[in-house]
PDB file of N, CA, C and O in Angstrom:
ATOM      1  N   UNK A 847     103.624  81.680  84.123  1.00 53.00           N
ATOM      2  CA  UNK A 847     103.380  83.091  83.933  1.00 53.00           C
ATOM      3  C   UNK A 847     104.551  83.725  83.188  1.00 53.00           C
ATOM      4  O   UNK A 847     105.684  83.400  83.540  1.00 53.00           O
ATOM      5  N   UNK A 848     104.429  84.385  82.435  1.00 63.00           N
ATOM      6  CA  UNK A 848     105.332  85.353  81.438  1.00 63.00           C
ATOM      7  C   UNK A 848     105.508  86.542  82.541  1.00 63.00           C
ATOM      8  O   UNK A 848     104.779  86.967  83.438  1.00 63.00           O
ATOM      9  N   UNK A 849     106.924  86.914  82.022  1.00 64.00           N
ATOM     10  CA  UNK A 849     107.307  88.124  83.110  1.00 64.00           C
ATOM     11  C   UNK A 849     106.544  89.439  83.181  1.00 64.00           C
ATOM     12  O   UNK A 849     106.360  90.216  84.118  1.00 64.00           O
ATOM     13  N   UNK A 850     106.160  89.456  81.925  1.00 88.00           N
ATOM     14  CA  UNK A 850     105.232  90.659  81.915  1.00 88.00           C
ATOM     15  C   UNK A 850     103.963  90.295  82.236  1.00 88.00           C
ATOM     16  O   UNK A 850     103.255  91.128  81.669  1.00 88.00           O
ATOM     17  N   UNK A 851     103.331  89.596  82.768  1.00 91.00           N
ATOM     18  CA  UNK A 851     102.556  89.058  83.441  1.00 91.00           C
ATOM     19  C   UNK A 851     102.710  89.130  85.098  1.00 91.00           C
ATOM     20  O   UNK A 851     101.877  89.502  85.924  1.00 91.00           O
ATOM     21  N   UNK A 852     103.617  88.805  85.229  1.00 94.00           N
ATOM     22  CA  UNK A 852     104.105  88.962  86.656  1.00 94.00           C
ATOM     23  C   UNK A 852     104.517  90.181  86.860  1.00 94.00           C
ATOM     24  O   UNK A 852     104.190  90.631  87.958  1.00 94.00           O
ATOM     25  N   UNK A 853     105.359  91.144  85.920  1.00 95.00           N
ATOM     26  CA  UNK A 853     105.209  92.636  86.516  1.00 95.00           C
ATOM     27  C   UNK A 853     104.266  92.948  86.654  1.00 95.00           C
ATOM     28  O   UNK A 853     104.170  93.433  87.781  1.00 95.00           O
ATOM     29  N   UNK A 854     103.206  92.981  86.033  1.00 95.00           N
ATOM     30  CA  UNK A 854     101.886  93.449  85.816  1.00 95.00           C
ATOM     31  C   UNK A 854     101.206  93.131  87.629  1.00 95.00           C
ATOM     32  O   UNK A 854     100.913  93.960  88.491  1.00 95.00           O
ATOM     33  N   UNK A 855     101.162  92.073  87.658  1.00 96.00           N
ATOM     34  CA  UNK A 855     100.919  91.932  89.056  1.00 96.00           C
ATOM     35  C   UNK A 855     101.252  92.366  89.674  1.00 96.00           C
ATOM     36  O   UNK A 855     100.497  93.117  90.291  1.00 96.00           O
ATOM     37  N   UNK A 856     102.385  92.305  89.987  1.00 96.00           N
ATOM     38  CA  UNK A 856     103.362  92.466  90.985  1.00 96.00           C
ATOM     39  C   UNK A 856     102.568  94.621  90.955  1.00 96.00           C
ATOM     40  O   UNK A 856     102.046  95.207  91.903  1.00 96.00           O
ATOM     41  N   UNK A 857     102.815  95.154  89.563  1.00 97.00           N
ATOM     42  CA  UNK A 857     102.371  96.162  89.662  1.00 97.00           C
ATOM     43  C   UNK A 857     101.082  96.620  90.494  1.00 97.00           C
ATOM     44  O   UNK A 857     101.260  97.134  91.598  1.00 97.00           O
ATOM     45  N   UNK A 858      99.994  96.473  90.071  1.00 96.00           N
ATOM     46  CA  UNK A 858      98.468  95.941  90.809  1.00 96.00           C
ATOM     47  C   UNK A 858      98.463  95.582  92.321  1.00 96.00           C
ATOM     48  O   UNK A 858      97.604  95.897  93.144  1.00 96.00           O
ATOM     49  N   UNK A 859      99.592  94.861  92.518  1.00 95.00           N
ATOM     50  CA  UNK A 859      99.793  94.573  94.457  1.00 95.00           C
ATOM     51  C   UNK A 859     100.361  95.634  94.929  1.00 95.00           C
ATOM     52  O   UNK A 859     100.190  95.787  96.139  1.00 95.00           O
ATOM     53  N   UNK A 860     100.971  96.413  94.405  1.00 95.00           N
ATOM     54  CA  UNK A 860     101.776  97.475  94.787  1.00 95.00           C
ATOM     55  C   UNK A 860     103.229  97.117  95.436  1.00 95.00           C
ATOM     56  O   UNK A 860     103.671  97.839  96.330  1.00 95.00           O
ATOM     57  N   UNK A 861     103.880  96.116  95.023  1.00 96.00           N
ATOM     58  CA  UNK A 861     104.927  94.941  95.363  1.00 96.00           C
ATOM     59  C   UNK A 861     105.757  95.595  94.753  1.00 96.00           C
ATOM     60  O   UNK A 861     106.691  95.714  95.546  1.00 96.00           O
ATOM     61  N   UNK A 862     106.149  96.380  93.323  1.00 96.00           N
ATOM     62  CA  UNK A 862     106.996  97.291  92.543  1.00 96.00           C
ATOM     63  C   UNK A 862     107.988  98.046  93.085  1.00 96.00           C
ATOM     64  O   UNK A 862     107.423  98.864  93.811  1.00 96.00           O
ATOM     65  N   UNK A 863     109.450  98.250  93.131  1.00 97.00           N
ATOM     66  CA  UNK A 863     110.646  99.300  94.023  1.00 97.00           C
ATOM     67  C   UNK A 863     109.692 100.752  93.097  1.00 97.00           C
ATOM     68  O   UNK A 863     108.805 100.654  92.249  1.00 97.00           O
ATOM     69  N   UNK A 864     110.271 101.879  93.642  1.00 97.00           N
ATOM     70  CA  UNK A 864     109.933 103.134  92.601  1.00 97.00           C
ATOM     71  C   UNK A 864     110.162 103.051  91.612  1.00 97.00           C
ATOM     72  O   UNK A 864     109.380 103.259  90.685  1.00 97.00           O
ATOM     73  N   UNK A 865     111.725 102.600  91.495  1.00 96.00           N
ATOM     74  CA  UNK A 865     111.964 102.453  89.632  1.00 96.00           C
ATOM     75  C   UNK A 865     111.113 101.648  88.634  1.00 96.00           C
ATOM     76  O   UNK A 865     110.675 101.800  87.494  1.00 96.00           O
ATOM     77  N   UNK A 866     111.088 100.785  89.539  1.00 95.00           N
ATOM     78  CA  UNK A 866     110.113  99.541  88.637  1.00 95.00           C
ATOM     79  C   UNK A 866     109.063  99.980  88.793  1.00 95.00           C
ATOM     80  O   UNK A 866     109.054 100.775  87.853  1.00 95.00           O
ATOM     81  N   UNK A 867     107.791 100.132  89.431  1.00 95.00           N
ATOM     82  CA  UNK A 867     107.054 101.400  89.361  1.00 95.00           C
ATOM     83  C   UNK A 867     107.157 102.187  88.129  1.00 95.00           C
ATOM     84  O   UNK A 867     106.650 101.786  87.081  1.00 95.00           O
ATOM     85  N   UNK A 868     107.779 103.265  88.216  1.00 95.00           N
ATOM     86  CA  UNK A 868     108.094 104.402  87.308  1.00 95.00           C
ATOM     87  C   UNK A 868     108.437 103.810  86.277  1.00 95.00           C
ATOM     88  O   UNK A 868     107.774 104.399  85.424  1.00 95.00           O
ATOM     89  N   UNK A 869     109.143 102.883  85.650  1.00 94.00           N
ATOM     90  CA  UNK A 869     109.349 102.161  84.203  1.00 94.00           C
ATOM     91  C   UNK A 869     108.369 101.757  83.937  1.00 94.00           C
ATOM     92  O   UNK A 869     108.204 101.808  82.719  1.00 94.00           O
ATOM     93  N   UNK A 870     107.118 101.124  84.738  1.00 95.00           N
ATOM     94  CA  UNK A 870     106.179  99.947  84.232  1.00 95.00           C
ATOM     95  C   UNK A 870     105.352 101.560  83.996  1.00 95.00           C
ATOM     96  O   UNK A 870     105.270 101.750  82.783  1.00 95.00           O
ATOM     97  N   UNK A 871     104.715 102.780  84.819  1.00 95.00           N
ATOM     98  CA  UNK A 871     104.203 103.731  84.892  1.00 95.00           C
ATOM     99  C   UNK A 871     104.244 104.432  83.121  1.00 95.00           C
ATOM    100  O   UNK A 871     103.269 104.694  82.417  1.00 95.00           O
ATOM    101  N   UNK A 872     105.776 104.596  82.773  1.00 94.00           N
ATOM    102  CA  UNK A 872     105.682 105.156  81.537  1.00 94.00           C
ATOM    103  C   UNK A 872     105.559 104.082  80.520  1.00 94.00           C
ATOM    104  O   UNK A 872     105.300 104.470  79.381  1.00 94.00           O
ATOM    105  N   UNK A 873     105.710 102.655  80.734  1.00 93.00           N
ATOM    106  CA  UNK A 873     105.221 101.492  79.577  1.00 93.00           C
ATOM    107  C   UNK A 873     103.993 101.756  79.516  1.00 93.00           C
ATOM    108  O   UNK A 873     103.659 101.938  78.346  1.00 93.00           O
ATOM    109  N   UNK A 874     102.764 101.913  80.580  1.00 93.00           N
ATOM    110  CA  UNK A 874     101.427 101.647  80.846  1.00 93.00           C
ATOM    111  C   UNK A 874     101.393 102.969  79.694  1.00 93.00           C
ATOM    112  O   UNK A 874     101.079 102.772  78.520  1.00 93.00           O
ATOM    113  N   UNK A 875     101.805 104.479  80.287  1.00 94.00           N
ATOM    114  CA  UNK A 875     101.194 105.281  79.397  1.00 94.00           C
ATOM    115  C   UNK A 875     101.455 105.904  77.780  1.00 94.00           C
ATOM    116  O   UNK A 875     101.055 106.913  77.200  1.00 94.00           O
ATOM    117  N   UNK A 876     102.492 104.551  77.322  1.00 94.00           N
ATOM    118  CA  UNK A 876     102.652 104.543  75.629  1.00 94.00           C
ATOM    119  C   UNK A 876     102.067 103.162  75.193  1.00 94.00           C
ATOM    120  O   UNK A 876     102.278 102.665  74.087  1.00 94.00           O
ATOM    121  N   UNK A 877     101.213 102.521  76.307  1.00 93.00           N
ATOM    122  CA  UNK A 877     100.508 101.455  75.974  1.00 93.00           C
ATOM    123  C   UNK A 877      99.216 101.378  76.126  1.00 93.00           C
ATOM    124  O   UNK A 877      99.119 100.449  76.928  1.00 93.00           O
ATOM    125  N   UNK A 878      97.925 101.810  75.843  1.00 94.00           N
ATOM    126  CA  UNK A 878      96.844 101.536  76.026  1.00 94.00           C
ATOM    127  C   UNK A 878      95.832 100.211  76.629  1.00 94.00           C
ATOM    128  O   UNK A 878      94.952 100.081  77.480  1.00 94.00           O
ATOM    129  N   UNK A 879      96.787  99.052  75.291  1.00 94.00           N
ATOM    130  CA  UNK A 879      96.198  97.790  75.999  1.00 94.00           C
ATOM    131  C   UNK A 879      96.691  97.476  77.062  1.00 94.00           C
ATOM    132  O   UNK A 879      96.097  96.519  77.559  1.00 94.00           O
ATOM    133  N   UNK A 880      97.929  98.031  77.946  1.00 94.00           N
ATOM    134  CA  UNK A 880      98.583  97.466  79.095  1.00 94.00           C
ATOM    135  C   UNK A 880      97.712  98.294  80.389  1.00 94.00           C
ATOM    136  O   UNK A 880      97.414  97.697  81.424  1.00 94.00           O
ATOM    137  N   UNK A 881      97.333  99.880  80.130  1.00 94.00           N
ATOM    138  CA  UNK A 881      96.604 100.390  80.690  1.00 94.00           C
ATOM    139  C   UNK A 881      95.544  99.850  81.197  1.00 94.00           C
ATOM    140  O   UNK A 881      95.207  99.913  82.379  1.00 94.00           O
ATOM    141  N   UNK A 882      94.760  99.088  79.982  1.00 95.00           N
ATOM    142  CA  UNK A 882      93.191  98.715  79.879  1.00 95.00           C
ATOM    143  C   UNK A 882      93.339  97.520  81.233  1.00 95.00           C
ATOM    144  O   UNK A 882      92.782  97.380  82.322  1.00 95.00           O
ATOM    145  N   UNK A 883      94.396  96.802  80.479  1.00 95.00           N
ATOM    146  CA  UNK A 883      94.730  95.553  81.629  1.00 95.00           C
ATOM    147  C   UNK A 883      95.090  95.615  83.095  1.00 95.00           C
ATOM    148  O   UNK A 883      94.801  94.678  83.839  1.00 95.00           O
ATOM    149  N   UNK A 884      95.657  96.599  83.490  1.00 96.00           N
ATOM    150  CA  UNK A 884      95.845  97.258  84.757  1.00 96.00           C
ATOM    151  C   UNK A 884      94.021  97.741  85.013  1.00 96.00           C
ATOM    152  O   UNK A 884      93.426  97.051  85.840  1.00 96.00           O
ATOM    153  N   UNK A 885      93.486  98.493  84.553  1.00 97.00           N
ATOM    154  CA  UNK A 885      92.205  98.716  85.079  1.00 97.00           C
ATOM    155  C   UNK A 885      91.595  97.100  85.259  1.00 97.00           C
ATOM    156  O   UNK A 885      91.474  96.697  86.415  1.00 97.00           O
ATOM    157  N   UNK A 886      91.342  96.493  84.512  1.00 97.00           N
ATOM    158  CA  UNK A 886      90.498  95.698  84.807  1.00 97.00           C
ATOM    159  C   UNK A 886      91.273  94.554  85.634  1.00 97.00           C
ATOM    160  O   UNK A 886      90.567  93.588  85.925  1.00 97.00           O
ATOM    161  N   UNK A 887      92.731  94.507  86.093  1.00 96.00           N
ATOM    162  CA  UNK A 887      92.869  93.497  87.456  1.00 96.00           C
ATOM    163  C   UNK A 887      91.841  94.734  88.433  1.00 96.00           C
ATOM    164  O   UNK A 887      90.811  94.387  89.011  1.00 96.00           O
ATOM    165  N   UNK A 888      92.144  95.552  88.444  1.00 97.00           N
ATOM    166  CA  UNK A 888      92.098  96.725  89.733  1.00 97.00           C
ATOM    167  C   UNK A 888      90.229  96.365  89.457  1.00 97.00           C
ATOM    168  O   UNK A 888      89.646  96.185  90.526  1.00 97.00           O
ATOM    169  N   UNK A 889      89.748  96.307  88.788  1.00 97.00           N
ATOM    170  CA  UNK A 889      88.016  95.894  88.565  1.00 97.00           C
ATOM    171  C   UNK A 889      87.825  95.006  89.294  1.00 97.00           C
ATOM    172  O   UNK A 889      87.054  95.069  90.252  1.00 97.00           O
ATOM    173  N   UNK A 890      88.660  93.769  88.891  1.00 96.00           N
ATOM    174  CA  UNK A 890      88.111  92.565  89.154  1.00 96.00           C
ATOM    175  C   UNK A 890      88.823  91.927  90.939  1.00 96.00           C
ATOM    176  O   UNK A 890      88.506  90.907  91.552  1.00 96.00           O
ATOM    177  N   UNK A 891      89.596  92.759  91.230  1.00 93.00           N
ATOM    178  CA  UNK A 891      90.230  92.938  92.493  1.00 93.00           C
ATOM    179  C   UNK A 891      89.313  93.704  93.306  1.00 93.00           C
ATOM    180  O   UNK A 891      89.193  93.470  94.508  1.00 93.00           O
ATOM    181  N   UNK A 892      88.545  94.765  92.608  1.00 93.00           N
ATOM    182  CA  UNK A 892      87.598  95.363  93.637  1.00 93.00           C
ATOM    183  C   UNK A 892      86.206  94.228  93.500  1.00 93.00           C
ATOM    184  O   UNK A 892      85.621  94.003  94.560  1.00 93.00           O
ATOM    185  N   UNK A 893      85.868  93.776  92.685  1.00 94.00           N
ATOM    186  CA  UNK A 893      84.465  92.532  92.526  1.00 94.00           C
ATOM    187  C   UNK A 893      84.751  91.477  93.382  1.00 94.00           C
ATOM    188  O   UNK A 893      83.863  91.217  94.194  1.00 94.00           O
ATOM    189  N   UNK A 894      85.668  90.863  93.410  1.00 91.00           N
ATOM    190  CA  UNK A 894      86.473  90.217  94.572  1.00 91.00           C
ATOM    191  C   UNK A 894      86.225  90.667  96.259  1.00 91.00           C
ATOM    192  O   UNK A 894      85.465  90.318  97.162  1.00 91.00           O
ATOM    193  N   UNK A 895      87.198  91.520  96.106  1.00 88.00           N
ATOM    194  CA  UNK A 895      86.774  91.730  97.661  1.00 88.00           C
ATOM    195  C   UNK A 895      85.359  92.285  97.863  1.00 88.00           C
ATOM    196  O   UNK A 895      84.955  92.302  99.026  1.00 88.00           O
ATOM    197  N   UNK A 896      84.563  92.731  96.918  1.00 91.00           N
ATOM    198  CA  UNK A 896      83.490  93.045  97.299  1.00 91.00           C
ATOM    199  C   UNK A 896      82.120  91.857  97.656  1.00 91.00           C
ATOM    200  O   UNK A 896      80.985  91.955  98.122  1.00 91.00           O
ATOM    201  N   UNK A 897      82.789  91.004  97.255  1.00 91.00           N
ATOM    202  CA  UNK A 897      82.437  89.578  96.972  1.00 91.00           C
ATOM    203  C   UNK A 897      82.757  88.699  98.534  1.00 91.00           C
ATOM    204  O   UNK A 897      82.230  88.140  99.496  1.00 91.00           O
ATOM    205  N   UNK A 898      83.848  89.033  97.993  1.00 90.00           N
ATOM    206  CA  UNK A 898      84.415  87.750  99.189  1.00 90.00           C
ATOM    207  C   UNK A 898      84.855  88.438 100.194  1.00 90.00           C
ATOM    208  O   UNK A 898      84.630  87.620 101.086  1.00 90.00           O
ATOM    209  N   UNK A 899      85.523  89.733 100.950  1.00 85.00           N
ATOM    210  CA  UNK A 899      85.782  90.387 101.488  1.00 85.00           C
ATOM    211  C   UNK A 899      85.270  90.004 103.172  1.00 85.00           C
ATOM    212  O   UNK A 899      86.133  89.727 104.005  1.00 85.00           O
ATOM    213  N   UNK A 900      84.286  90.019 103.418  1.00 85.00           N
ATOM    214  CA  UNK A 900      83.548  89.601 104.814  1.00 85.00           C
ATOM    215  C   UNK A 900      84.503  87.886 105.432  1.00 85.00           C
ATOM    216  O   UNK A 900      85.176  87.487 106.383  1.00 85.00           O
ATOM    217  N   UNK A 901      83.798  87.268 103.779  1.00 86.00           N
ATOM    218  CA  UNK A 901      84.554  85.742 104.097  1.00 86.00           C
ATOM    219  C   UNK A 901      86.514  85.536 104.588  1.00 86.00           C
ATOM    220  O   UNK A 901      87.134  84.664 105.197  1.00 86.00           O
ATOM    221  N   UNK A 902      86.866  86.713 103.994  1.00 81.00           N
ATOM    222  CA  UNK A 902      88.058  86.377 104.146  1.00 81.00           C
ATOM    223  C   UNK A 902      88.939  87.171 105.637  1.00 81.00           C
ATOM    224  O   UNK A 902      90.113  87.182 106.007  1.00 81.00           O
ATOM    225  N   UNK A 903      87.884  87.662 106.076  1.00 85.00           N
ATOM    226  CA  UNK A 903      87.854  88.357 107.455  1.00 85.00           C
ATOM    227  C   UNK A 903      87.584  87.685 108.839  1.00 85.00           C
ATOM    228  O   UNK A 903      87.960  88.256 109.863  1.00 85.00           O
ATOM    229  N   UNK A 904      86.829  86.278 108.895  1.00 88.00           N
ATOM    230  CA  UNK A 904      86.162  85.900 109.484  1.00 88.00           C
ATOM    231  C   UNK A 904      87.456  85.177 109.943  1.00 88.00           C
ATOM    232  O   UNK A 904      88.231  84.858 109.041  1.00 88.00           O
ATOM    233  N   UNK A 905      87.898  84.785 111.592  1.00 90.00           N
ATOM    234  CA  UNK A 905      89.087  84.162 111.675  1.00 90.00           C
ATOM    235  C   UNK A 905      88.851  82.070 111.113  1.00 90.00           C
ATOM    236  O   UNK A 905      87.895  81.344 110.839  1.00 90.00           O
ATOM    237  N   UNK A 906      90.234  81.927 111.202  1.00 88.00           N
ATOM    238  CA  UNK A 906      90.928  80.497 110.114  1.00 88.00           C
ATOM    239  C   UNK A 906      90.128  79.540 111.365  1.00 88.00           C
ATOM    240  O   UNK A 906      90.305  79.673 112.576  1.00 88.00           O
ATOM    241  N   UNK A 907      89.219  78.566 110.692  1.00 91.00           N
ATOM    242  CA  UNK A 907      88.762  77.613 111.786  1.00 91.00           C
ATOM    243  C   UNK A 907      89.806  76.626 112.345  1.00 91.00           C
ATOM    244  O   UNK A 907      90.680  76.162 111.614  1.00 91.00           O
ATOM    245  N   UNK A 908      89.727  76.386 113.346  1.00 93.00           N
ATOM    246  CA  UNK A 908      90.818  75.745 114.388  1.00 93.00           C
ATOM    247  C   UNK A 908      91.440  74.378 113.880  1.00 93.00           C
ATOM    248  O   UNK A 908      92.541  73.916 114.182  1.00 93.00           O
ATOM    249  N   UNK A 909      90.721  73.974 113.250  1.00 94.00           N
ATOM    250  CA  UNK A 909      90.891  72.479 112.477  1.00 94.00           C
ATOM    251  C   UNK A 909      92.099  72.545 111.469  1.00 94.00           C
ATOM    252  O   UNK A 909      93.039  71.752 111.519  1.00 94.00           O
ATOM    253  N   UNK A 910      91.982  73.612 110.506  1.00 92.00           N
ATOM    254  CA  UNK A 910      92.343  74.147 109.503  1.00 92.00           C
ATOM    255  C   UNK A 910      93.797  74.244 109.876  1.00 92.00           C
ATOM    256  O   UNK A 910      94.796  73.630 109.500  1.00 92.00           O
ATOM    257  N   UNK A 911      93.577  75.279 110.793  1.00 91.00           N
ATOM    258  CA  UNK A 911      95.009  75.279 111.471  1.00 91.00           C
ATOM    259  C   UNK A 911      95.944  74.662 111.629  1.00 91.00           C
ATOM    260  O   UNK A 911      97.130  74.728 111.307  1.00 91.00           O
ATOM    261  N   UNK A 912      94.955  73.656 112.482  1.00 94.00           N
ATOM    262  CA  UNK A 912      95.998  72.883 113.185  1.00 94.00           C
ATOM    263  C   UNK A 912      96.775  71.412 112.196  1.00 94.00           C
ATOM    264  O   UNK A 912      97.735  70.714 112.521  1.00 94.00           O
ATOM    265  N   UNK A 913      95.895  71.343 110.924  1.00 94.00           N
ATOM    266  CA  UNK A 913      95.625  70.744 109.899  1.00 94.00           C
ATOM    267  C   UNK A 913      97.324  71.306 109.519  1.00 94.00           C
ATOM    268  O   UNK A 913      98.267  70.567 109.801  1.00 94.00           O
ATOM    269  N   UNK A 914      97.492  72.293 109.045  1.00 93.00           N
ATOM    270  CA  UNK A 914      98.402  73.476 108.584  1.00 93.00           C
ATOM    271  C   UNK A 914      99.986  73.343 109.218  1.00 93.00           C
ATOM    272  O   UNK A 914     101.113  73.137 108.766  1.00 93.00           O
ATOM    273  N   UNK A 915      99.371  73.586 110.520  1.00 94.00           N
ATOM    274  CA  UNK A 915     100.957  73.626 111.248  1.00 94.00           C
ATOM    275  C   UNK A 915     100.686  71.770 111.585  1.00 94.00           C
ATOM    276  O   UNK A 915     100.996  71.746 112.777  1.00 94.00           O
ATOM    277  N   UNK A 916     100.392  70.633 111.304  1.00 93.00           N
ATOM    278  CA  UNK A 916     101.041  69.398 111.079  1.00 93.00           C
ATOM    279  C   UNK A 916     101.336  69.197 109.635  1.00 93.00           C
ATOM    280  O   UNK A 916     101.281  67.973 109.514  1.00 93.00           O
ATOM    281  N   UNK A 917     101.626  69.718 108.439  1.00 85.00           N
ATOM    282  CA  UNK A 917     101.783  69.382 107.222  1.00 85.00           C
ATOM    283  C   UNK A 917     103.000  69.426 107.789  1.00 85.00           C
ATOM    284  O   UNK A 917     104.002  69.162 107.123  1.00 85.00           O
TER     285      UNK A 917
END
């Protein structure tokens, strides 16, 4: 991943300090295509959970687990 790739995320998770925030905030609005790209994670983040949302609610089957804490 390229860093501006990963701010970008990081932006979208809401993971950003204020400053970083507020710097990426005024890049987004002298950038259109960076804008466009921020909407459509935030699209495809809402198609997602709208999608998968139930599934990822349902608790971790016991197997899985225990699968997990022996790695």
């Amino acid at each position: 991943m390229t860093p501006e790739y990963e701010q970008l995320m990081a932006y979208v998770d809401g993971e950003l300090d204020a400053e970083a925030r507020a710097r990426f905030e005024l890049a987004m609005a002298a950038d259109p295509a960076l804008a466009r790209s921020v909407a459509g994670q935030r699209a495809l983040r809402a198609r997602l959970a709208a999608s998968f949302g139930p599934q990822l609610r349902e608790p971790m089957p016991e197997r899985l687990v225990q699968t997990a804490r022996a790695a």
